[in-house]
């Protein structure tokens, strides 16, 4: 694994920015060197050309001295048509012609850079040659000076290198500071998140003022914490309600047994047993409801089979007689994919409630509308006020009217029914009705 993977974002961005700046500076320095080099070369060539022209003038006027003055250019020679050096600057006195450059017939002059000439074995020279007509033949004036090196001047290279290093250092420091400043809110968020646990879910991460991605992250983290806090609160309430509901029948059972044991001779043990059985039944129902909810919450897998909803309703309603009349309006052929036991449980929970609250009749309807199967349980009781229509689906909720009617309910029937509807890809709601309560479950139809 590469070492760079362990580097912080700050370090990585700083290195990337510095490398990019170093490459840019290098490119700019090379371009600058090339430009200055070109200028210096053409300036030097011009100097050499000017010096040669002066000598050409002397040759033409016939006033050529044997030793030429070395003013701007140190190396000048005049060579006659036989290749003999007629005149030269002091540095070239006694030397053979420095170059053998030929000038084309059509031109008066030639010039180029020549390296390792016999007179200058260690360096490259810019050499310019001029043709002059003298004593009825062609003479040549050669002038030369050292070529400009690639770096032009060591001070220029030093300046460019220092400038580049300075730019890279400024870029590195700047990037390190800016990235550090930008990422500080992320560090703050991490530090706060690291300290949050289940006991202090009320804490929130700091939201930076700038409207950027980090602010969005902080807002989303806080929204997630809000949801988590609510969920944990719900779970706590659920656990405490569940323990409370489990304890009541246990306390009752204990009180009955203790009272009976105080006066064993006067106790009707059959009556005590019946009372104990009632409490046990209640406990059993509660525990099985809790288990069912836990399974639904955990998303425990359920079976899926093709079911005719009307047939399912018929067989469930035929199972036992009801206190009130249950009418059925069942459309045949409404098919859904589902878990038979769970859907039957949903129906029983709804019909049990309806039966408990109805005054005379309950109506169960199965129909299909659009792509949905609709199962309705309607009663003619007191109904559920609109502001309580969502509340009744919360766990352990029992409205006041129900508490007085039947002490046996736990308030888990509707939450279980809704979870079953949801688990089948549908929904269970309370809807408007002229009289009583109307529970409507909508489930996706099976594609047949
Ligand atoms: N058909 C209905 N008419 C009027 N109120 C209803 C009806 N169905 C449910 N409710 C109200 O909703 C509450 C919650 O119902 P739910 O089925 O969850 O619990 P429960 O019937 O009290 O107890 P459990 O079903 O667990 O034995 C009931 O206590 C009752 O107040
Ligand atoms: Mg119920």
Short mmCIF file of C-alpha atoms and ligand atoms in Angstrom, two decimals:
data_model
loop_
_atom_site.label_atom_id
_atom_site.label_comp_id
_atom_site.label_asym_id
_atom_site.label_seq_id
_atom_site.Cartn_x
_atom_site.Cartn_y
_atom_site.Cartn_z
CA UNK A 1 0.00 0.00 0.00
CA UNK A 2 1.40 3.40 -0.90
CA UNK A 3 2.47 5.71 1.89
CA UNK A 4 0.49 8.61 0.39
CA UNK A 5 -2.79 6.87 1.29
CA UNK A 6 -2.06 7.57 4.94
CA UNK A 7 -1.42 11.25 4.34
CA UNK A 8 -3.98 13.76 5.43
CA UNK A 9 -6.04 15.56 2.79
CA UNK A 10 -4.28 18.76 3.80
CA UNK A 11 -0.84 17.25 3.18
CA UNK A 12 -1.88 15.70 -0.12
CA UNK A 13 -3.43 18.91 -1.47
CA UNK A 14 -0.38 20.91 -0.36
CA UNK A 15 1.96 18.50 -2.17
CA UNK A 16 -0.19 18.49 -5.32
CA UNK A 17 -0.39 22.31 -5.41
CA UNK A 18 3.37 22.63 -4.81
CA UNK A 19 4.25 20.12 -7.54
CA UNK A 20 1.92 21.87 -9.99
CA UNK A 21 3.47 25.24 -9.10
CA UNK A 22 7.00 23.80 -9.44
CA UNK A 23 6.18 22.44 -12.92
CA UNK A 24 4.60 25.74 -13.94
CA UNK A 25 7.62 27.72 -12.66
CA UNK A 26 9.96 25.37 -14.50
CA UNK A 27 8.02 25.84 -17.74
CA UNK A 28 7.98 29.64 -17.31
CA UNK A 29 11.72 29.66 -16.46
CA UNK A 30 12.57 27.57 -19.55
CA UNK A 31 10.47 29.83 -21.78
CA UNK A 32 12.08 32.93 -20.24
CA UNK A 33 15.58 31.47 -20.75
CA UNK A 34 14.79 30.59 -24.36
CA UNK A 35 13.48 34.11 -25.01
CA UNK A 36 16.40 35.91 -23.35
CA UNK A 37 18.86 33.55 -25.03
CA UNK A 38 17.39 34.33 -28.44
CA UNK A 39 17.57 38.08 -27.77
CA UNK A 40 21.15 37.91 -26.48
CA UNK A 41 22.24 35.87 -29.50
CA UNK A 42 20.73 38.26 -31.99
CA UNK A 43 22.24 41.22 -30.10
CA UNK A 44 25.68 39.59 -30.20
CA UNK A 45 25.31 38.69 -33.88
CA UNK A 46 24.44 42.31 -34.61
CA UNK A 47 27.55 43.43 -32.69
CA UNK A 48 29.76 41.06 -34.69
CA UNK A 49 28.14 42.13 -37.96
CA UNK A 50 28.71 45.81 -37.14
CA UNK A 51 32.35 45.17 -36.29
CA UNK A 52 32.82 43.26 -39.55
CA UNK A 53 31.19 46.05 -41.56
CA UNK A 54 33.65 48.57 -40.14
CA UNK A 55 36.53 46.33 -41.27
CA UNK A 56 34.85 45.80 -44.66
CA UNK A 57 34.80 49.58 -44.99
CA UNK A 58 38.54 49.78 -44.21
CA UNK A 59 39.25 47.09 -46.84
CA UNK A 60 37.21 48.91 -49.47
CA UNK A 61 38.93 52.22 -48.78
CA UNK A 62 42.31 50.47 -48.91
CA UNK A 63 43.37 51.71 -45.48
CA UNK A 64 43.56 48.33 -43.80
CA UNK A 65 46.15 48.24 -40.96
CA UNK A 66 48.06 44.97 -40.28
CA UNK A 67 46.67 44.91 -36.75
CA UNK A 68 42.98 45.65 -36.43
CA UNK A 69 41.71 47.47 -33.31
CA UNK A 70 39.69 45.11 -31.03
CA UNK A 71 36.92 47.48 -29.99
CA UNK A 72 33.53 45.71 -29.70
CA UNK A 73 34.63 42.29 -31.01
CA UNK A 74 37.94 40.63 -30.08
CA UNK A 75 38.30 38.29 -33.04
CA UNK A 76 38.41 39.73 -36.58
CA UNK A 77 40.50 38.55 -39.57
CA UNK A 78 40.80 39.65 -43.18
CA UNK A 79 41.71 36.77 -45.50
CA UNK A 80 42.68 37.30 -49.16
CA UNK A 81 41.56 35.19 -52.10
CA UNK A 82 44.50 32.80 -51.60
CA UNK A 83 43.53 32.18 -48.00
CA UNK A 84 46.31 34.22 -46.48
CA UNK A 85 45.53 36.33 -43.40
CA UNK A 86 46.22 39.95 -44.34
CA UNK A 87 45.13 41.61 -41.14
CA UNK A 88 43.80 40.50 -37.72
CA UNK A 89 42.94 41.74 -34.26
CA UNK A 90 45.72 41.23 -31.66
CA UNK A 91 44.14 38.05 -30.28
CA UNK A 92 44.38 36.37 -33.69
CA UNK A 93 47.78 37.61 -34.86
CA UNK A 94 49.80 34.82 -36.54
CA UNK A 95 46.77 32.48 -36.62
CA UNK A 96 45.49 30.75 -39.77
CA UNK A 97 41.96 31.64 -40.95
CA UNK A 98 39.60 30.88 -38.07
CA UNK A 99 36.83 29.54 -40.31
CA UNK A 100 36.36 28.02 -43.74
CA UNK A 101 32.77 29.12 -44.07
CA UNK A 102 31.82 29.67 -47.69
CA UNK A 103 29.57 32.48 -48.82
CA UNK A 104 27.17 31.54 -51.54
CA UNK A 105 27.58 33.30 -54.88
CA UNK A 106 24.38 35.23 -54.56
CA UNK A 107 25.06 36.51 -51.03
CA UNK A 108 27.47 39.01 -49.56
CA UNK A 109 27.61 37.48 -46.13
CA UNK A 110 27.15 34.31 -44.12
CA UNK A 111 26.90 33.64 -40.42
CA UNK A 112 26.44 30.67 -38.11
CA UNK A 113 27.46 29.16 -34.81
CA UNK A 114 30.55 26.96 -35.06
CA UNK A 115 31.87 24.75 -32.31
CA UNK A 116 35.38 23.33 -31.69
CA UNK A 117 37.11 25.55 -34.27
CA UNK A 118 40.94 25.02 -34.25
CA UNK A 119 41.46 28.52 -32.84
CA UNK A 120 38.76 28.03 -30.15
CA UNK A 121 38.78 24.30 -29.36
CA UNK A 122 36.79 24.51 -26.10
CA UNK A 123 33.89 26.70 -27.03
CA UNK A 124 31.25 27.53 -29.58
CA UNK A 125 31.55 30.78 -31.53
CA UNK A 126 29.21 32.95 -33.58
CA UNK A 127 31.11 33.55 -36.80
CA UNK A 128 30.13 36.11 -39.46
CA UNK A 129 31.86 36.24 -42.85
CA UNK A 130 31.69 39.13 -45.38
CA UNK A 131 32.86 39.08 -48.98
CA UNK A 132 34.80 42.17 -50.10
CA UNK A 133 36.06 42.91 -53.64
CA UNK A 134 39.72 43.92 -53.43
CA UNK A 135 42.64 43.92 -55.86
CA UNK A 136 40.44 42.27 -58.46
CA UNK A 137 39.61 39.27 -56.29
CA UNK A 138 37.34 38.31 -53.38
CA UNK A 139 38.66 38.79 -49.89
CA UNK A 140 36.80 37.62 -46.78
CA UNK A 141 36.37 39.37 -43.46
CA UNK A 142 35.76 36.95 -40.60
CA UNK A 143 34.54 38.21 -37.24
CA UNK A 144 33.76 35.95 -34.29
CA UNK A 145 32.76 36.10 -30.68
CA UNK A 146 31.82 33.50 -28.12
CA UNK A 147 28.27 32.16 -28.50
CA UNK A 148 25.79 32.96 -25.74
CA UNK A 149 25.58 29.89 -23.40
CA UNK A 150 22.12 28.24 -22.86
CA UNK A 151 21.88 29.81 -19.41
CA UNK A 152 22.81 33.24 -20.87
CA UNK A 153 24.11 34.44 -17.48
CA UNK A 154 24.49 32.53 -14.19
CA UNK A 155 22.77 35.42 -12.40
CA UNK A 156 19.70 35.01 -14.61
CA UNK A 157 19.53 31.29 -13.81
CA UNK A 158 19.98 32.10 -10.12
CA UNK A 159 17.21 34.69 -10.27
CA UNK A 160 14.80 32.33 -12.04
CA UNK A 161 15.62 29.47 -9.63
CA UNK A 162 15.17 31.72 -6.58
CA UNK A 163 11.89 33.07 -7.98
CA UNK A 164 10.59 29.56 -8.63
CA UNK A 165 11.56 28.32 -5.16
CA UNK A 166 9.88 31.37 -3.61
CA UNK A 167 6.68 30.75 -5.60
CA UNK A 168 6.63 27.05 -4.63
CA UNK A 169 7.15 27.91 -0.95
CA UNK A 170 4.39 30.55 -1.03
CA UNK A 171 2.05 28.09 -2.77
CA UNK A 172 2.80 25.35 -0.25
CA UNK A 173 2.29 27.61 2.77
CA UNK A 174 -0.83 29.20 1.26
CA UNK A 175 -2.40 25.85 0.35
CA UNK A 176 -1.57 24.38 3.75
CA UNK A 177 -3.21 27.33 5.50
CA UNK A 178 -6.26 27.61 3.24
CA UNK A 179 -6.96 23.85 3.24
CA UNK A 180 -6.47 23.78 7.02
CA UNK A 181 -8.91 26.66 7.44
CA UNK A 182 -11.42 25.08 5.03
CA UNK A 183 -11.27 21.70 6.71
CA UNK A 184 -11.38 22.99 10.29
CA UNK A 185 -15.22 22.68 10.39
CA UNK A 186 -14.81 19.02 9.32
CA UNK A 187 -12.45 18.46 12.26
CA UNK A 188 -14.96 20.16 14.57
CA UNK A 189 -17.76 17.93 13.21
CA UNK A 190 -15.61 14.79 13.66
CA UNK A 191 -14.66 15.80 17.21
CA UNK A 192 -18.30 16.41 18.18
CA UNK A 193 -19.51 13.19 16.49
CA UNK A 194 -16.82 11.17 18.25
CA UNK A 195 -18.18 12.31 21.61
CA UNK A 196 -21.86 11.72 20.90
CA UNK A 197 -23.29 8.46 22.24
CA UNK A 198 -26.71 7.04 23.08
CA UNK A 199 -26.90 8.84 26.42
CA UNK A 200 -26.39 12.33 24.97
CA UNK A 201 -28.08 12.17 21.59
CA UNK A 202 -29.31 15.73 22.13
CA UNK A 203 -25.93 17.13 21.04
CA UNK A 204 -25.51 18.49 17.53
CA UNK A 205 -22.46 19.13 15.35
CA UNK A 206 -21.48 22.77 14.69
CA UNK A 207 -22.88 24.19 11.41
CA UNK A 208 -20.35 26.48 9.64
CA UNK A 209 -21.57 29.88 8.43
CA UNK A 210 -20.34 29.49 4.82
CA UNK A 211 -22.99 28.01 2.52
CA UNK A 212 -20.86 25.21 1.12
CA UNK A 213 -20.69 21.41 0.99
CA UNK A 214 -19.40 21.20 4.56
CA UNK A 215 -22.40 23.14 5.82
CA UNK A 216 -24.67 20.77 3.91
CA UNK A 217 -22.85 17.81 5.49
CA UNK A 218 -23.27 19.32 8.97
CA UNK A 219 -26.98 19.99 8.37
CA UNK A 220 -27.53 16.42 7.13
CA UNK A 221 -25.58 14.98 10.08
CA UNK A 222 -27.79 17.00 12.44
CA UNK A 223 -30.96 15.88 10.68
CA UNK A 224 -29.76 12.28 10.99
CA UNK A 225 -29.07 12.86 14.69
CA UNK A 226 -32.61 14.30 15.07
CA UNK A 227 -34.06 11.14 13.55
CA UNK A 228 -31.83 8.90 15.65
CA UNK A 229 -32.77 10.77 18.80
CA UNK A 230 -36.47 10.36 18.01
CA UNK A 231 -36.00 6.66 17.26
CA UNK A 232 -34.04 6.05 20.44
CA UNK A 233 -36.68 7.97 22.41
CA UNK A 234 -39.40 5.82 20.80
CA UNK A 235 -37.51 2.65 21.64
CA UNK A 236 -37.07 3.79 25.24
CA UNK A 237 -40.74 4.61 25.57
CA UNK A 238 -41.60 1.30 23.97
CA UNK A 239 -39.38 -0.61 26.40
CA UNK A 240 -40.78 1.22 29.40
CA UNK A 241 -44.42 0.82 28.23
CA UNK A 242 -43.79 -2.86 27.53
CA UNK A 243 -42.30 -3.49 30.97
CA UNK A 244 -45.14 -1.57 32.59
CA UNK A 245 -47.76 -3.61 30.72
CA UNK A 246 -45.97 -6.84 31.57
CA UNK A 247 -45.73 -5.92 35.24
CA UNK A 248 -49.43 -5.12 35.79
CA UNK A 249 -50.76 -8.69 35.26
CA UNK A 250 -47.80 -10.09 37.18
CA UNK A 251 -48.55 -7.81 40.15
CA UNK A 252 -52.22 -8.80 40.00
CA UNK A 253 -51.31 -12.52 39.94
CA UNK A 254 -48.96 -12.13 42.87
CA UNK A 255 -51.57 -10.22 44.91
CA UNK A 256 -54.21 -12.91 44.24
CA UNK A 257 -51.91 -15.76 45.23
CA UNK A 258 -50.69 -13.96 48.37
CA UNK A 259 -54.25 -13.13 49.45
CA UNK A 260 -55.37 -16.74 48.87
CA UNK A 261 -52.42 -18.11 50.83
CA UNK A 262 -53.24 -15.88 53.80
CA UNK A 263 -56.60 -17.64 54.22
CA UNK A 264 -56.25 -20.97 52.43
CA UNK A 265 -59.35 -22.52 54.01
CA UNK A 266 -61.67 -19.70 52.95
CA UNK A 267 -60.22 -19.48 49.41
CA UNK A 268 -62.16 -20.62 46.37
CA UNK A 269 -59.17 -22.11 44.56
CA UNK A 270 -61.10 -22.57 41.31
CA UNK A 271 -61.85 -18.87 41.23
CA UNK A 272 -58.20 -18.04 41.92
CA UNK A 273 -57.10 -20.37 39.12
CA UNK A 274 -59.50 -18.70 36.67
CA UNK A 275 -58.21 -15.29 37.63
CA UNK A 276 -54.64 -16.52 37.22
CA UNK A 277 -55.52 -17.94 33.82
CA UNK A 278 -56.99 -14.60 32.74
CA UNK A 279 -53.77 -12.82 33.72
CA UNK A 280 -51.69 -15.50 32.03
CA UNK A 281 -53.73 -15.14 28.86
CA UNK A 282 -53.17 -11.41 28.92
CA UNK A 283 -49.44 -11.91 29.46
CA UNK A 284 -49.32 -14.44 26.66
CA UNK A 285 -51.13 -12.10 24.28
CA UNK A 286 -48.83 -9.24 25.19
CA UNK A 287 -45.67 -11.28 24.79
CA UNK A 288 -46.82 -12.64 21.45
CA UNK A 289 -47.66 -9.09 20.24
CA UNK A 290 -44.23 -7.88 21.36
CA UNK A 291 -42.58 -10.77 19.59
CA UNK A 292 -44.54 -10.08 16.42
CA UNK A 293 -43.54 -6.40 16.46
CA UNK A 294 -39.91 -7.29 17.11
CA UNK A 295 -39.97 -9.66 14.11
CA UNK A 296 -41.62 -7.05 11.88
CA UNK A 297 -39.13 -4.38 13.05
CA UNK A 298 -36.22 -6.68 12.32
CA UNK A 299 -37.63 -7.33 8.84
CA UNK A 300 -37.85 -11.08 9.52
CA UNK A 301 -38.57 -12.86 6.24
CA UNK A 302 -42.15 -13.91 5.62
CA UNK A 303 -43.58 -16.35 3.13
CA UNK A 304 -45.13 -15.10 -0.07
CA UNK A 305 -47.95 -16.89 -1.83
CA UNK A 306 -50.67 -15.91 -4.26
CA UNK A 307 -53.76 -15.21 -2.14
CA UNK A 308 -57.35 -14.43 -2.98
CA UNK A 309 -58.13 -11.67 -0.49
CA UNK A 310 -61.89 -12.40 -0.43
CA UNK A 311 -61.29 -16.08 0.30
CA UNK A 312 -58.88 -15.18 3.07
CA UNK A 313 -61.44 -12.81 4.62
CA UNK A 314 -64.20 -15.43 4.38
CA UNK A 315 -62.19 -18.14 6.08
CA UNK A 316 -61.02 -15.77 8.83
CA UNK A 317 -64.53 -14.42 9.51
CA UNK A 318 -65.97 -17.96 9.56
CA UNK A 319 -63.48 -18.97 12.22
CA UNK A 320 -65.60 -17.68 15.11
CA UNK A 321 -68.90 -16.04 15.91
CA UNK A 322 -68.89 -12.31 16.65
CA UNK A 323 -70.78 -10.21 19.17
CA UNK A 324 -72.20 -8.04 16.37
CA UNK A 325 -73.33 -8.79 12.84
CA UNK A 326 -70.44 -8.72 10.34
CA UNK A 327 -71.58 -8.08 6.75
CA UNK A 328 -69.29 -8.91 3.87
CA UNK A 329 -69.01 -7.15 0.52
CA UNK A 330 -66.37 -9.26 -1.19
CA UNK A 331 -65.31 -8.84 -4.80
CA UNK A 332 -63.91 -12.14 -6.10
CA UNK A 333 -60.51 -12.45 -7.79
CA UNK A 334 -58.68 -9.72 -5.85
CA UNK A 335 -55.27 -11.36 -5.67
CA UNK A 336 -52.25 -10.32 -3.70
CA UNK A 337 -48.86 -11.84 -2.97
CA UNK A 338 -48.51 -12.15 0.74
CA UNK A 339 -48.01 -14.03 3.94
CA UNK A 340 -51.34 -15.74 4.76
CA UNK A 341 -50.82 -15.77 8.54
CA UNK A 342 -49.72 -12.17 8.76
CA UNK A 343 -52.52 -10.83 6.54
CA UNK A 344 -55.02 -12.86 8.61
CA UNK A 345 -53.50 -11.29 11.72
CA UNK A 346 -53.97 -7.80 10.23
CA UNK A 347 -57.61 -8.56 9.44
CA UNK A 348 -58.29 -10.06 12.90
CA UNK A 349 -56.78 -7.03 14.65
CA UNK A 350 -59.03 -4.70 12.62
CA UNK A 351 -62.18 -6.79 13.02
CA UNK A 352 -61.54 -7.28 16.77
CA UNK A 353 -61.29 -3.52 17.21
CA UNK A 354 -64.37 -2.90 15.08
CA UNK A 355 -66.34 -5.51 17.00
CA UNK A 356 -65.26 -3.97 20.29
CA UNK A 357 -66.34 -0.47 19.26
CA UNK A 358 -69.37 -1.21 17.05
CA UNK A 359 -72.88 -0.76 18.35
CA UNK A 360 -74.64 -3.16 15.97
CA UNK A 361 -72.76 -3.96 12.81
CA UNK A 362 -69.38 -4.25 11.16
CA UNK A 363 -68.83 -4.30 7.37
CA UNK A 364 -65.80 -5.87 5.74
CA UNK A 365 -65.23 -4.95 2.09
CA UNK A 366 -62.74 -6.32 -0.44
CA UNK A 367 -62.41 -4.55 -3.79
CA UNK A 368 -59.82 -3.48 -6.28
CA UNK A 369 -59.18 0.01 -7.50
CA UNK A 370 -56.50 0.84 -10.06
CA UNK A 371 -53.56 -1.38 -9.30
CA UNK A 372 -54.43 -1.80 -5.63
CA UNK A 373 -56.35 -4.26 -3.55
CA UNK A 374 -58.49 -2.43 -1.00
CA UNK A 375 -59.60 -4.05 2.25
CA UNK A 376 -61.97 -2.00 4.40
CA UNK A 377 -63.26 -2.61 7.91
CA UNK A 378 -66.09 -0.28 8.85
CA UNK A 379 -68.11 -0.16 12.09
CA UNK A 380 -70.98 1.91 13.43
CA UNK A 381 -69.35 2.86 16.72
CA UNK A 382 -68.14 6.18 18.04
CA UNK A 383 -65.37 6.45 15.42
CA UNK A 384 -61.94 8.02 15.80
CA UNK A 385 -61.59 11.82 15.84
CA UNK A 386 -59.52 13.13 12.88
CA UNK A 387 -56.69 14.35 15.13
CA UNK A 388 -56.29 10.84 16.63
CA UNK A 389 -56.19 8.98 13.30
CA UNK A 390 -52.38 8.75 13.26
CA UNK A 391 -51.96 8.54 17.02
CA UNK A 392 -53.83 5.21 17.22
CA UNK A 393 -51.03 3.62 15.17
CA UNK A 394 -48.42 4.48 17.80
CA UNK A 395 -47.39 1.63 20.03
CA UNK A 396 -49.32 1.25 23.32
CA UNK A 397 -51.77 4.01 22.37
CA UNK A 398 -55.25 3.44 23.70
CA UNK A 399 -57.79 6.19 23.50
CA UNK A 400 -59.69 7.04 26.68
CA UNK A 401 -62.96 5.59 25.39
CA UNK A 402 -61.28 2.25 24.77
CA UNK A 403 -59.67 2.11 28.19
CA UNK A 404 -63.07 2.31 29.88
CA UNK A 405 -64.61 -0.17 27.42
CA UNK A 406 -62.14 -2.99 27.72
CA UNK A 407 -59.25 -3.23 30.10
CA UNK A 408 -57.76 -6.10 28.12
CA UNK A 409 -56.32 -4.21 25.12
CA UNK A 410 -52.62 -3.40 24.99
CA UNK A 411 -52.53 -0.84 22.19
CA UNK A 412 -50.35 -2.98 19.93
CA UNK A 413 -53.03 -4.29 17.55
CA UNK A 414 -53.02 -1.35 15.12
CA UNK A 415 -49.22 -0.83 15.07
CA UNK A 416 -48.84 -4.52 14.19
CA UNK A 417 -51.53 -4.28 11.48
CA UNK A 418 -49.84 -1.23 9.93
CA UNK A 419 -46.40 -2.88 9.97
CA UNK A 420 -47.90 -5.92 8.19
CA UNK A 421 -49.49 -3.69 5.54
CA UNK A 422 -46.18 -1.86 5.08
CA UNK A 423 -44.22 -5.06 4.89
CA UNK A 424 -46.49 -6.10 1.99
CA UNK A 425 -45.71 -2.86 0.17
CA UNK A 426 -49.00 -1.28 1.17
CA UNK A 427 -50.46 1.06 3.79
CA UNK A 428 -53.11 1.06 6.49
CA UNK A 429 -54.94 4.29 7.38
CA UNK A 430 -58.10 5.55 9.02
CA UNK A 431 -60.30 7.33 6.51
CA UNK A 432 -63.44 9.46 6.63
CA UNK A 433 -66.76 7.70 7.09
CA UNK A 434 -70.31 8.94 7.77
CA UNK A 435 -70.48 6.84 10.92
CA UNK A 436 -68.01 4.93 13.09
CA UNK A 437 -64.44 4.16 12.14
CA UNK A 438 -63.26 3.14 8.65
CA UNK A 439 -59.91 1.37 8.44
CA UNK A 440 -58.57 1.00 4.88
CA UNK A 441 -55.66 -1.27 3.94
CA UNK A 442 -54.29 -0.82 0.41
CA UNK A 443 -52.03 -3.56 -0.92
CA UNK A 444 -50.40 -3.94 -4.33
CA UNK A 445 -52.31 -6.36 -6.57
CA UNK A 446 -50.47 -9.49 -7.68
CA UNK A 447 -49.64 -9.31 -11.42
CA UNK A 448 -51.26 -12.41 -12.81
N1 LIG B 1 -62.86 0.65 15.35
C1 LIG B 1 -62.45 1.53 16.26
N2 LIG B 1 -63.27 2.48 16.71
C2 LIG B 1 -62.88 3.38 17.63
N3 LIG B 1 -61.64 3.42 18.18
C3 LIG B 1 -60.75 2.49 17.77
C4 LIG B 1 -61.10 1.50 16.80
N4 LIG B 1 -60.04 0.73 16.58
C5 LIG B 1 -59.06 1.20 17.40
N5 LIG B 1 -59.48 2.24 18.12
C6 LIG B 1 -58.71 3.00 19.10
O1 LIG B 1 -57.36 2.81 18.84
C7 LIG B 1 -56.66 2.30 19.96
C8 LIG B 1 -55.55 1.41 19.54
O2 LIG B 1 -56.02 0.23 18.95
P1 LIG B 1 -55.17 -1.06 19.03
O3 LIG B 1 -55.84 -2.13 18.28
O4 LIG B 1 -53.79 -0.70 18.65
O5 LIG B 1 -55.12 -1.38 20.57
P2 LIG B 1 -56.21 -2.05 21.45
O6 LIG B 1 -57.32 -2.55 20.60
O7 LIG B 1 -56.56 -1.10 22.52
O8 LIG B 1 -55.41 -3.24 22.09
P3 LIG B 1 -54.98 -4.63 21.37
O9 LIG B 1 -55.48 -4.56 19.99
O10 LIG B 1 -53.52 -4.65 21.48
O11 LIG B 1 -55.63 -5.66 22.18
C9 LIG B 1 -57.75 1.58 20.73
O12 LIG B 1 -57.40 1.51 22.08
C10 LIG B 1 -58.94 2.48 20.50
O13 LIG B 1 -58.91 3.57 21.38
MG1 LIG B 2 -56.91 -3.82 18.93
#
